[in-house]
Coordinates of C-alpha atoms and ligand atoms in Angstrom, one line a residue:
M1 CA 108.9 116.4 97.3
D2 CA 111.4 115.6 94.6
S3 CA 112.7 119.1 94.7
P4 CA 116.1 119.7 96.3
S5 CA 114.7 122.9 97.8
N6 CA 112.4 121.4 100.4
S7 CA 111.3 124.5 102.3
T8 CA 111.2 122.7 105.7
D9 CA 114.9 121.6 105.6
P10 CA 117.5 123.9 107.0
A11 CA 119.1 126.3 104.6
P12 CA 121.9 124.7 102.6
E13 CA 125.2 125.3 104.2
T14 CA 128.0 126.3 101.9
T15 CA 130.9 127.0 104.1
A16 CA 131.0 124.8 107.2
S17 CA 133.6 126.4 109.5
P18 CA 136.6 124.2 110.4
A19 CA 136.1 125.5 114.0
S20 CA 132.8 123.8 114.4
L21 CA 133.9 120.5 115.9
T22 CA 130.5 119.1 116.7
P23 CA 128.9 118.2 113.3
T24 CA 125.6 119.8 112.6
F25 CA 122.7 119.0 110.2
V26 CA 123.1 120.3 106.7
G27 CA 119.9 119.0 105.1
R28 CA 119.3 116.3 102.5
Q29 CA 119.6 118.6 99.5
V30 CA 123.3 119.2 100.4
C31 CA 123.9 115.4 100.4
G32 CA 122.2 115.3 97.1
E33 CA 124.8 117.6 95.5
C34 CA 127.3 114.7 95.5
H35 CA 125.2 111.6 96.1
E36 CA 122.7 112.1 93.4
E37 CA 121.5 108.5 93.0
N38 CA 120.7 107.9 96.6
F39 CA 119.1 111.4 96.8
H40 CA 116.7 110.5 94.0
L41 CA 115.9 107.0 95.3
H42 CA 115.3 108.4 98.8
S43 CA 113.0 111.2 97.5
K44 CA 110.6 108.5 96.2
S45 CA 110.7 106.4 99.4
G46 CA 108.3 106.6 102.3
H47 CA 111.1 107.8 104.6
A48 CA 111.2 111.1 102.7
S49 CA 107.6 112.0 103.2
T50 CA 106.3 110.6 106.4
F51 CA 105.8 113.9 108.3
V52 CA 104.4 117.0 106.6
N53 CA 102.4 120.0 107.6
T54 CA 98.8 119.3 106.6
R55 CA 99.0 122.6 104.6
D56 CA 101.3 120.8 102.2
S57 CA 99.7 117.4 102.3
D58 CA 97.8 116.1 99.2
I59 CA 96.1 113.6 101.5
A60 CA 94.9 116.4 103.9
K61 CA 93.3 118.1 100.9
K62 CA 91.1 115.1 100.3
F63 CA 89.4 115.8 103.7
V64 CA 88.5 119.4 102.8
G65 CA 84.7 119.9 102.4
K66 CA 84.0 116.3 103.6
T67 CA 81.7 115.4 106.5
L68 CA 82.8 112.1 108.0
D69 CA 81.1 110.0 110.7
A70 CA 83.4 109.4 113.7
G71 CA 80.9 107.1 115.5
E72 CA 79.0 107.8 118.8
P73 CA 79.5 109.9 120.8
Y74 CA 81.8 111.8 118.5
G75 CA 79.3 112.5 115.8
L76 CA 79.9 114.0 112.4
L77 CA 83.2 115.8 111.7
E78 CA 83.5 118.5 109.1
Y79 CA 86.9 119.6 107.5
S80 CA 88.2 122.9 106.1
M81 CA 91.6 124.3 105.2
D82 CA 93.1 127.7 106.0
E83 CA 96.6 129.1 105.6
N84 CA 97.9 127.2 108.6
G85 CA 96.6 123.8 107.5
L86 CA 93.6 121.5 108.0
R87 CA 90.9 122.2 110.6
V88 CA 88.0 120.1 111.9
K89 CA 84.8 120.8 113.8
R90 CA 81.9 118.8 115.1
V91 CA 78.8 119.3 113.2
D92 CA 76.7 119.0 116.4
D93 CA 78.8 121.4 118.5
P94 CA 76.8 124.6 118.9
S95 CA 80.0 126.6 119.8
N96 CA 81.1 126.0 116.2
Q97 CA 84.7 125.9 117.3
S98 CA 87.2 124.3 115.0
F99 CA 90.3 122.3 116.0
P100 CA 93.7 122.4 114.1
L101 CA 95.1 119.3 112.5
E102 CA 98.7 120.2 112.2
F103 CA 100.8 117.3 110.9
A104 CA 100.2 114.5 108.5
L105 CA 102.1 111.3 109.5
G106 CA 102.6 108.5 106.9
S107 CA 103.6 108.8 103.3
G108 CA 100.3 107.3 102.1
H109 CA 101.9 104.0 101.2
N110 CA 99.4 102.4 103.7
A111 CA 97.8 105.3 105.6
V112 CA 97.9 108.9 106.8
T113 CA 97.0 110.0 110.4
F114 CA 97.0 113.6 111.7
L115 CA 98.7 114.7 114.8
S116 CA 98.1 118.0 116.7
L117 CA 100.0 119.4 119.7
V118 CA 97.8 121.1 122.2
S119 CA 97.9 122.2 125.9
D120 CA 96.3 120.1 128.6
A121 CA 94.6 121.5 131.8
D122 CA 98.1 122.0 133.4
E123 CA 99.5 123.8 130.3
D124 CA 101.6 120.7 129.5
T125 CA 101.9 119.8 125.8
L126 CA 99.7 116.9 124.7
G127 CA 99.4 115.2 121.4
I128 CA 96.1 114.4 119.8
E129 CA 96.1 111.6 117.3
H130 CA 93.1 112.3 115.1
R131 CA 90.3 109.9 115.1
V132 CA 89.8 109.6 111.4
S133 CA 92.6 108.5 109.0
W134 CA 93.0 108.0 105.3
F135 CA 93.8 104.6 104.0
A136 CA 95.4 103.8 100.7
A137 CA 93.3 100.6 100.2
D138 CA 90.3 101.7 98.2
D139 CA 91.2 105.3 98.8
H140 CA 88.9 105.4 101.9
F141 CA 88.5 107.2 105.2
G142 CA 88.2 105.2 108.4
L143 CA 88.8 105.1 112.1
T144 CA 92.5 105.3 113.2
P145 CA 93.8 101.9 114.3
G146 CA 93.5 101.6 118.1
Q147 CA 90.7 104.1 118.5
I148 CA 87.7 101.8 118.0
G149 CA 86.7 101.4 121.7
S150 CA 87.8 104.9 122.8
S151 CA 85.6 107.3 124.7
P152 CA 86.4 111.0 125.0
T153 CA 86.9 112.6 128.5
T154 CA 88.1 116.0 127.4
L155 CA 87.0 118.4 124.6
A156 CA 90.2 117.8 122.7
Q157 CA 89.6 114.0 122.8
F158 CA 86.5 114.5 120.8
F159 CA 89.0 114.8 117.9
G160 CA 91.1 111.8 118.8
N161 CA 93.0 109.9 121.4
S162 CA 95.7 111.8 123.4
V163 CA 99.3 110.7 123.2
Q164 CA 101.4 111.8 126.1
D165 CA 105.0 112.0 127.5
E166 CA 107.4 109.5 126.0
H167 CA 104.8 108.3 123.4
M168 CA 104.3 111.8 122.1
H169 CA 108.1 112.3 121.8
A170 CA 108.6 108.9 120.2
C171 CA 105.9 109.6 117.7
V172 CA 107.7 112.6 116.5
N173 CA 111.2 111.1 116.8
C174 CA 110.4 108.1 114.6
H175 CA 108.9 110.2 111.8
T176 CA 111.4 113.0 111.7
T177 CA 115.2 113.6 111.5
S178 CA 115.3 116.1 114.3
G179 CA 113.0 118.2 116.4
K180 CA 112.1 118.8 120.1
I181 CA 108.6 119.3 121.4
I182 CA 108.6 122.5 123.5
D183 CA 105.4 124.2 124.5
K184 CA 103.2 122.9 121.7
N185 CA 105.8 123.6 119.1
I186 CA 108.5 121.4 117.5
V187 CA 111.8 123.3 117.7
D188 CA 114.5 122.7 115.1
L189 CA 112.2 120.5 113.2
V190 CA 113.7 118.6 110.2
P191 CA 110.7 116.4 109.1
N192 CA 111.0 112.9 107.7
V193 CA 113.6 110.2 107.9
N194 CA 116.3 111.9 106.0
C195 CA 119.9 111.0 105.2
E196 CA 121.2 112.4 108.5
K197 CA 118.8 110.5 110.7
C198 CA 120.7 107.3 109.7
H199 CA 124.1 108.7 108.9
G200 CA 124.3 111.4 111.6
P201 CA 124.8 115.1 111.2
G202 CA 126.9 115.7 108.1
S203 CA 128.6 119.1 108.3
E204 CA 132.1 117.7 109.0
H205 CA 131.8 115.1 106.2
V206 CA 130.7 117.7 103.7
R207 CA 133.5 120.1 104.8
Q208 CA 136.1 117.3 104.3
A209 CA 134.5 116.1 101.0
R210 CA 134.8 119.6 99.7
L211 CA 138.5 119.7 100.5
S212 CA 139.3 116.3 98.9
N213 CA 137.6 113.6 96.8
N214 CA 138.5 111.0 99.3
P215 CA 137.0 112.0 102.6
P216 CA 137.5 109.7 105.6
P217 CA 134.8 107.1 106.2
F218 CA 131.6 108.7 107.3
S219 CA 129.1 107.1 109.8
V220 CA 127.5 104.0 108.2
G221 CA 129.9 103.1 105.4
N222 CA 129.9 99.6 103.8
D223 CA 132.9 98.8 105.9
D224 CA 131.8 99.2 109.5
W225 CA 128.2 98.3 109.1
N226 CA 127.3 94.8 110.2
A227 CA 124.0 92.9 110.7
E228 CA 123.8 93.8 114.4
S229 CA 124.4 97.6 114.1
E230 CA 122.1 97.8 111.1
L231 CA 119.3 95.9 112.9
Q232 CA 119.7 98.3 115.8
L233 CA 119.3 101.2 113.4
C234 CA 116.3 100.0 111.5
G235 CA 114.8 98.3 114.6
D236 CA 114.9 101.5 116.6
C237 CA 111.9 102.6 114.5
H238 CA 110.6 99.4 112.9
R239 CA 110.7 97.8 116.4
L240 CA 112.8 95.1 118.1
P241 CA 111.8 92.2 120.3
I242 CA 112.6 94.3 123.4
D243 CA 109.5 96.4 122.5
F244 CA 107.1 93.5 123.2
P245 CA 106.0 91.4 126.1
P246 CA 107.5 87.9 126.2
K247 CA 104.1 86.3 125.7
Q248 CA 103.6 88.1 122.4
L249 CA 107.1 87.1 121.3
R250 CA 106.4 83.5 122.1
E251 CA 103.0 83.3 120.4
Y252 CA 103.9 85.7 117.5
P253 CA 100.3 86.7 116.7
R254 CA 99.5 87.8 113.1
L255 CA 99.8 91.5 114.0
M256 CA 103.5 91.1 114.6
A257 CA 104.0 91.1 110.9
R258 CA 103.9 94.9 111.1
F259 CA 107.3 94.8 112.9
Q260 CA 109.7 93.4 110.3
P261 CA 112.8 93.1 112.5
V262 CA 110.9 91.0 115.1
G263 CA 109.9 88.5 112.4
M264 CA 113.3 88.5 110.7
L265 CA 115.1 87.7 113.9
R266 CA 113.1 84.5 114.3
S267 CA 113.8 83.3 110.8
Q268 CA 116.2 80.4 110.2
C269 CA 117.7 82.5 107.3
Y270 CA 118.9 85.0 109.9
L271 CA 119.7 82.5 112.7
Q272 CA 121.8 80.2 110.5
S273 CA 123.6 82.7 108.4
R274 CA 126.2 83.8 110.9
G275 CA 125.7 87.5 110.5
K276 CA 125.3 87.5 106.7
F277 CA 121.6 88.1 106.7
K278 CA 120.3 91.6 107.3
C279 CA 117.7 94.2 106.1
T280 CA 120.0 95.4 103.3
T281 CA 120.4 91.8 102.0
C282 CA 117.1 92.5 100.3
H283 CA 116.5 96.3 100.7
N284 CA 118.4 99.3 99.5
P285 CA 117.8 101.5 102.5
H286 CA 117.4 104.5 100.2
Q287 CA 114.7 102.9 98.0
A288 CA 111.0 102.3 98.5
S289 CA 110.3 98.6 99.0
T290 CA 107.7 98.6 96.2
A291 CA 110.2 100.1 93.7
K292 CA 111.9 96.8 93.5
S293 CA 110.3 94.0 91.5
T294 CA 109.1 90.7 93.1
E295 CA 111.5 88.9 90.7
A296 CA 114.4 90.9 92.1
Y297 CA 113.4 89.8 95.7
V298 CA 113.3 86.2 94.5
D299 CA 116.8 86.6 93.2
D300 CA 117.9 87.5 96.7
C301 CA 116.4 84.3 98.1
V302 CA 117.9 82.1 95.3
Q303 CA 121.3 83.6 95.9
C304 CA 121.4 81.5 99.0
H305 CA 118.8 78.8 98.3
T306 CA 120.2 77.1 95.2
E307 CA 120.3 73.4 94.4
N308 CA 124.0 73.4 93.9
T309 CA 125.4 74.7 97.2
A310 CA 126.2 72.5 100.1
D311 CA 125.5 75.5 102.4
H312 CA 121.8 75.9 101.8
V313 CA 118.8 73.9 100.8
A314 CA 116.7 74.7 97.8
C315 CA 112.9 74.6 97.9
P316 CA 111.5 71.2 97.1
V317 CA 108.2 72.7 96.0
S318 CA 109.3 75.6 93.8
P319 CA 113.0 76.1 93.5
Q320 CA 113.0 79.2 91.2
T321 CA 109.9 81.3 91.7
G322 CA 107.1 82.5 94.0
C323 CA 109.1 82.6 97.2
I324 CA 107.6 85.8 98.6
E325 CA 104.0 84.7 98.2
C326 CA 104.5 81.5 100.1
H327 CA 107.2 82.3 102.6
M328 CA 106.8 86.0 103.2
P329 CA 103.1 86.5 102.4
P330 CA 101.5 89.9 102.4
L331 CA 99.0 90.0 105.3
R332 CA 96.0 92.3 105.3
F333 CA 95.3 94.3 108.4
E334 CA 92.5 96.5 109.6
Q335 CA 91.4 99.1 107.0
G336 CA 93.2 97.1 104.3
M337 CA 96.7 98.0 105.4
T338 CA 99.2 95.3 104.1
F339 CA 102.5 94.1 105.6
H340 CA 104.8 91.3 104.5
D341 CA 105.5 88.7 107.3
H342 CA 109.3 88.8 107.7
Y343 CA 109.2 85.6 109.8
I344 CA 110.4 83.6 106.8
R345 CA 109.1 80.0 107.2
V346 CA 107.0 77.3 105.8
H347 CA 103.5 78.5 106.6
P348 CA 101.0 75.8 107.7
E349 CA 98.6 76.7 104.9
D350 CA 101.2 76.3 102.2
Ligands
HEC1 C1 113.8 107.2 112.4 C2 113.0 106.0 112.2 C3 113.3 105.0 111.1 C4 114.5 104.4 110.9 C5 115.8 104.5 111.6 C6 114.3 103.5 109.7 N1 113.0 103.6 109.3 FE1 112.2 102.6 107.7 N2 110.4 103.7 108.0 C7 110.2 104.6 109.0 C8 108.9 105.2 108.9 C9 108.2 106.2 109.8 C10 108.3 104.6 107.7 C11 107.0 104.8 107.1 C12 107.1 105.6 105.9 C13 105.7 105.9 105.4 O1 105.1 106.8 105.9 O2 105.3 105.3 104.5 C14 109.3 103.6 107.2 C15 109.2 102.9 106.1 C16 110.1 101.9 105.6 C17 109.9 101.1 104.4 C18 108.7 101.0 103.6 C19 108.4 102.3 102.9 C20 108.8 102.4 101.5 O3 108.8 103.5 100.9 O4 109.2 101.3 101.0 C21 111.1 100.3 104.3 C22 111.4 99.3 103.3 C23 111.9 100.7 105.4 N3 111.3 101.7 106.2 C24 113.2 100.1 105.6 C25 114.1 100.6 106.6 C26 115.4 100.0 106.8 C27 116.0 98.9 106.0 C28 116.0 100.7 107.8 C29 117.4 100.6 108.3 C30 118.4 100.7 107.4 C31 115.0 101.7 108.2 N4 113.9 101.6 107.5 C32 115.2 102.6 109.2 C33 111.0 104.9 110.0 C34 112.4 104.5 110.1
HEC2 C1 109.1 103.5 117.4 C2 108.9 104.3 116.3 C3 107.5 104.8 115.9 C4 106.6 105.5 116.7 C5 106.8 105.8 118.2 C6 105.5 105.8 115.8 N1 105.7 105.4 114.6 FE1 104.4 105.6 113.0 N2 105.6 104.3 111.9 C7 106.8 103.8 112.3 C8 107.3 102.9 111.3 C9 108.6 102.2 111.3 C10 106.3 102.9 110.3 C11 106.3 102.1 109.0 C12 105.6 100.8 109.1 C13 105.8 99.9 107.9 O1 105.5 100.4 106.8 O2 106.1 98.8 108.1 C14 105.2 103.8 110.7 C15 104.1 104.0 110.0 C16 103.1 105.0 110.3 C17 102.0 105.3 109.5 C18 101.6 104.7 108.2 C19 100.6 103.6 108.3 C20 101.2 102.4 108.9 O3 100.8 102.0 110.0 O4 102.1 101.8 108.3 C21 101.3 106.3 110.2 C22 100.0 107.0 109.8 C23 102.0 106.5 111.5 N3 103.1 105.7 111.5 C24 101.6 107.4 112.4 C25 102.2 107.5 113.7 C26 101.7 108.3 114.8 C27 100.5 109.3 114.7 C28 102.5 108.1 115.9 C29 102.4 108.7 117.3 C30 101.1 108.7 117.9 C31 103.5 107.1 115.5 N4 103.3 106.8 114.2 C32 104.4 106.6 116.3 C33 107.5 104.1 113.5 C34 106.9 104.7 114.6
HEC3 C1 116.9 104.6 106.7 C2 118.3 104.9 106.9 C3 119.1 105.6 105.8 C4 118.7 106.8 105.2 C5 117.5 107.6 105.4 C6 119.8 107.1 104.3 N1 120.7 106.1 104.3 FE1 122.4 106.0 103.2 N2 122.9 104.2 104.0 C7 122.2 103.5 105.0 C8 122.8 102.3 105.2 C9 122.3 101.2 106.2 C10 123.9 102.1 104.3 C11 124.8 101.0 104.2 C12 124.2 100.1 103.1 C13 124.8 98.8 102.9 O1 125.7 98.4 103.7 O2 124.4 98.1 101.9 C14 123.9 103.4 103.6 C15 124.9 103.7 102.6 C16 125.0 104.9 102.1 C17 126.2 105.3 101.2 C18 127.3 104.4 100.8 C19 126.9 103.3 99.9 C20 126.1 103.8 98.7 O3 124.9 103.4 98.6 O4 126.6 104.5 97.9 C21 125.9 106.6 100.8 C22 126.8 107.5 99.9 C23 124.7 107.1 101.5 N3 124.2 106.0 102.2 C24 124.1 108.3 101.3 C25 122.9 108.7 101.7 C26 122.2 109.9 101.3 C27 122.7 110.9 100.5 C28 120.9 109.8 101.9 C29 119.8 110.8 101.8 C30 119.4 111.2 100.5 C31 120.9 108.6 102.7 N4 122.1 107.9 102.5 C32 119.8 108.2 103.5 C33 121.0 104.0 105.6 C34 120.3 105.2 105.3
HEC4 C1 131.0 117.7 98.4 C2 130.5 116.3 98.1 C3 129.8 115.5 99.1 C4 128.8 115.9 99.9 C5 128.0 117.3 99.9 C6 128.4 114.8 100.7 N1 129.2 113.7 100.4 FE1 129.2 111.9 101.2 N2 130.8 111.3 100.2 C7 131.5 112.1 99.3 C8 132.6 111.4 98.8 C9 133.6 111.9 97.7 C10 132.6 110.2 99.4 C11 133.7 109.0 99.3 C12 133.4 108.3 98.0 C13 132.1 107.5 98.1 O1 132.0 106.6 98.9 O2 131.2 107.9 97.3 C14 131.5 110.1 100.3 C15 131.1 109.1 101.1 C16 129.9 109.0 101.8 C17 129.5 107.8 102.5 C18 130.1 106.5 102.5 C19 131.3 106.5 103.5 C20 132.0 105.2 103.6 O3 132.8 105.2 104.5 O4 131.8 104.3 102.8 C21 128.3 108.1 103.1 C22 127.4 107.2 104.0 C23 128.0 109.5 102.7 N3 129.0 110.0 102.0 C24 126.9 110.2 103.2 C25 126.7 111.5 102.9 C26 125.6 112.3 103.5 C27 124.5 111.7 104.5 C28 125.7 113.6 103.1 C29 124.9 114.8 103.5 C30 124.9 115.0 104.9 C31 126.9 113.6 102.2 N4 127.4 112.4 102.2 C32 127.3 114.8 101.6 C33 131.1 113.4 98.9 C34 130.1 114.2 99.5
HEC5 C1 122.0 85.0 103.3 C2 121.4 83.7 102.8 C3 119.9 83.6 102.8 C4 119.0 84.3 102.1 C5 119.3 85.6 101.3 C6 117.7 83.7 102.3 N1 117.8 82.6 103.2 FE1 116.3 81.3 103.7 N2 117.6 80.3 104.9 C7 119.0 80.6 105.0 C8 119.6 79.6 105.8 C9 121.0 79.5 106.2 C10 118.5 78.7 106.3 C11 118.6 77.5 107.2 C12 118.4 76.2 106.3 C13 119.5 76.2 105.2 O1 120.6 75.9 105.5 O2 119.1 76.4 104.0 C14 117.3 79.2 105.6 C15 116.0 78.7 105.8 C16 114.9 79.0 105.0 C17 113.6 78.3 105.1 C18 113.3 77.2 106.0 C19 112.8 77.8 107.3 C20 112.5 76.8 108.4 O3 112.0 77.3 109.4 O4 112.8 75.6 108.3 C21 112.8 78.9 104.2 C22 111.4 78.6 103.9 C23 113.6 80.0 103.6 N3 114.9 80.0 104.1 C24 113.1 80.8 102.6 C25 113.8 82.0 102.2 C26 113.2 83.0 101.3 C27 111.8 82.9 100.8 C28 114.1 83.9 101.1 C29 114.0 85.2 100.3 C30 112.9 86.0 100.6 C31 115.3 83.5 101.8 N4 115.1 82.3 102.4 C32 116.5 84.2 101.8 C33 119.7 81.6 104.3 C34 119.2 82.5 103.5
HEC6 C1 114.8 88.2 102.6 C2 114.5 89.5 102.1 C3 114.1 90.6 103.0 C4 114.8 91.0 104.2 C5 116.0 90.4 104.8 C6 114.0 92.1 104.7 N1 113.0 92.4 103.9 FE1 111.6 93.9 104.2 N2 110.6 93.3 102.6 C7 110.9 92.2 101.7 C8 109.9 92.0 100.7 C9 109.9 91.0 99.6 C10 108.9 93.0 100.9 C11 107.7 93.3 100.1 C12 108.1 94.2 99.0 C13 106.9 94.5 98.0 O1 106.0 95.3 98.4 O2 106.8 93.9 97.0 C14 109.4 93.8 102.1 C15 108.7 94.9 102.6 C16 109.2 95.7 103.7 C17 108.5 96.8 104.2 C18 107.2 97.5 103.7 C19 106.0 97.0 104.6 C20 105.7 95.6 104.5 O3 105.9 94.8 105.5 O4 105.3 95.1 103.4 C21 109.3 97.3 105.3 C22 109.0 98.5 106.2 C23 110.4 96.4 105.4 N3 110.3 95.4 104.4 C24 111.4 96.6 106.3 C25 112.4 95.6 106.6 C26 113.4 95.7 107.6 C27 113.4 96.8 108.7 C28 114.2 94.7 107.5 C29 115.3 94.2 108.4 C30 114.9 94.0 109.8 C31 113.8 93.9 106.3 N4 112.7 94.5 105.8 C32 114.4 92.8 105.9 C33 112.0 91.4 101.9 C34 113.0 91.5 102.9
HEC7 C1 103.7 77.3 96.4 C2 104.3 77.7 97.6 C3 105.9 77.7 97.6 C4 106.7 78.5 96.8 C5 106.3 79.3 95.6 C6 108.0 78.3 97.3 N1 108.0 77.5 98.4 FE1 109.6 77.0 99.5 N2 108.4 75.6 100.5 C7 107.1 75.4 100.4 C8 106.6 74.3 101.2 C9 105.2 73.8 101.3 C10 107.8 73.8 101.8 C11 107.9 72.6 102.8 C12 108.2 71.4 101.9 C13 108.3 70.2 102.8 O1 108.6 70.3 104.0 O2 108.3 69.1 102.1 C14 108.9 74.7 101.4 C15 110.2 74.5 101.9 C16 111.2 75.4 101.6 C17 112.5 75.4 102.2 C18 113.0 74.5 103.3 C19 113.5 73.2 102.6 C20 114.0 72.2 103.6 O3 114.4 71.2 103.1 O4 114.0 72.5 104.8 C21 113.2 76.5 101.7 C22 114.6 76.8 102.0 C23 112.4 77.1 100.7 N3 111.1 76.5 100.7 C24 112.7 78.2 100.0 C25 112.0 78.7 98.9 C26 112.5 79.7 98.0 C27 113.9 80.3 98.0 C28 111.5 79.8 97.1 C29 111.5 80.7 95.8 C30 112.6 80.4 94.9 C31 110.4 79.0 97.5 N4 110.7 78.4 98.6 C32 109.1 79.0 96.8 C33 106.2 76.2 99.6 C34 106.7 77.1 98.6

């Protein structure tokens, strides 16, 4: 994963033609030639490993040889690996047919779920989200969130819920840099959330950077990136209020903590900072969130909330430490998944 020669990325481009006016994707290893630090930070973040073929997934290997109970009427599922990736079959199925599990989604920070692309009765492409997932908490296997009350109506659904149409396309879009689902395949697939997903296709930038050390500003530079455009970028995948019904936004149930931008947008820190509070106030977008210490996050809070500024108030309870635990607590979800509530506030239980 850390290797610049990720086989699934497009081949490194050495001579981008000046004639190619529409920039194309060059792959993250090319960016890494000149932006080494961001390249290495990104390699270790969830963005860089959220979509892999099960053939290359260490988590998929954990399933091999296991028999797992998918609940009634699904029965026991048995896993094996061949040169194309992971396969699953139902122990009770007399036909003994196995089903391919093609892609592993999720870096393993919280969980990994498998996705397969198959044909439905009309020969249209359909996604099957596998019924059993792996969860980082206690290194355990369990039912994929959202599949507890499901009941299968087709043979394929014995292996998981179907995802169709825009949901299927969105699933792939949020976890990859590029790729189009055509006839059970993903054409022009560049897996994972790589440099060019956020910065745009880079061939023209690379061409200009090779001609001079001072290329013109490229996509999201420090200069033209503001709280709104950044929120739009991150929120496209991490979700924005527009993705939820008004009732849910009003009541803000606990499960909303999975969608950080929604919580952040309700916080007084955001509302009263006149555009100075954004995701990158606390996150380096190239770095895993867990790679930064809790103390460093506290420093971000204290930068604004000090006792000696007229602009902001300091905490009357604990002015120097422990901010995250009390005001952005980690919440445990089903199967032990954990998210930090980005609706920064005084919690009733504090
Ligand atoms: C194309 C979709 C997409 C965009 C755009 C995106 N993310 Fe993510 N992000 C993801 C996915 C998918 C994951 C889950 C990674 C995994 O499997 O663990 C993730 C995970 C994360 C994580 C936690 C994982 C880790 O390694 O710490 C942070 C923090 C994060 N994103 C911040 C951001 C910020 C900040 C932005 C905007 C600058 C952003 N993301 C934009 C899709 C996206
Ligand atoms: C709108 C964008 C979007 C869509 C659509 C989407 N995901 Fe994700 N997914 C994300 C983001 C963002 C995260 C990171 C959540 C975090 O860490 O806060 C994520 C995380 C995950 C994880 C890690 C566990 C977790 O819940 O954090 C898995 C597994 C996953 N997605 C699978 C899927 C599958 C399978 C589909 C399609 C059926 C899908 N996702 C559709 C954006 C999306
Ligand atoms: C999740 C979205 C996202 C991904 C993926 C991403 N970037 Fe960035 N990048 C940003 C944002 C947002 C900024 C602006 C940061 C700021 O204003 O603090 C930025 C800033 C930069 C900058 C200028 C500031 C700096 O940190 O030096 C460079 C260079 C850069 N990115 C290169 C890369 C490279 C190379 C990769 C891939 C290895 C990459 N980025 C992947 C979102 C992303
Ligand atoms: C041949 C070297 C080279 C390559 C390859 C390269 N860059 Fe750059 N890039 C530069 C230089 C030089 C600058 C200007 C100085 C700086 O900001 O570091 C720059 C600036 C940037 C900036 C900041 C622009 C701004 O206006 O602040 C971003 C973002 C960026 N590059 C992203 C990328 C991405 C993404 C890739 C891969 C698609 C890439 N670069 C490939 C040399 C390169
Ligand atoms: C860019 C500056 C900024 C940063 C960084 C920041 N805040 Fe705030 N926060 C504010 C502003 C502005 C308010 C409104 C009250 C005030 O003027 O202090 C506020 C309000 C609050 C409140 C009161 C909320 C309410 O509903 O009354 C809490 C609690 C809080 N912040 C905690 C934090 C914590 C914890 C962090 C770090 C994780 C943090 N803040 C980071 C600017 C910031
Ligand atoms: C005031 C600081 C702050 C801001 C602003 C902020 N985050 Fe976070 N974020 C955190 C902290 C603290 C964690 C927990 C880090 C850890 O694991 O120790 C976190 C964790 C995350 C995670 C990992 C999953 C989770 O919820 O634990 C994701 C994804 C994430 N943030 C996305 C975002 C996005 C997207 C934005 C902008 C909409 C954003 N964050 C804005 C402080 C912040
Ligand atoms: C032990 C839990 C705890 C810790 C740790 C903590 N706070 Fe608080 N904080 C509270 C409680 C409770 C209140 C409400 C106090 C009240 O209303 O009298 C509060 C209030 C606040 C307020 C609103 C003050 C006002 O006058 O409106 C801000 C801002 C704040 N905290 C920021 C922080 C920051 C920044 C940190 C870390 C340096 C932090 N807090 C650490 C529990 C905590």
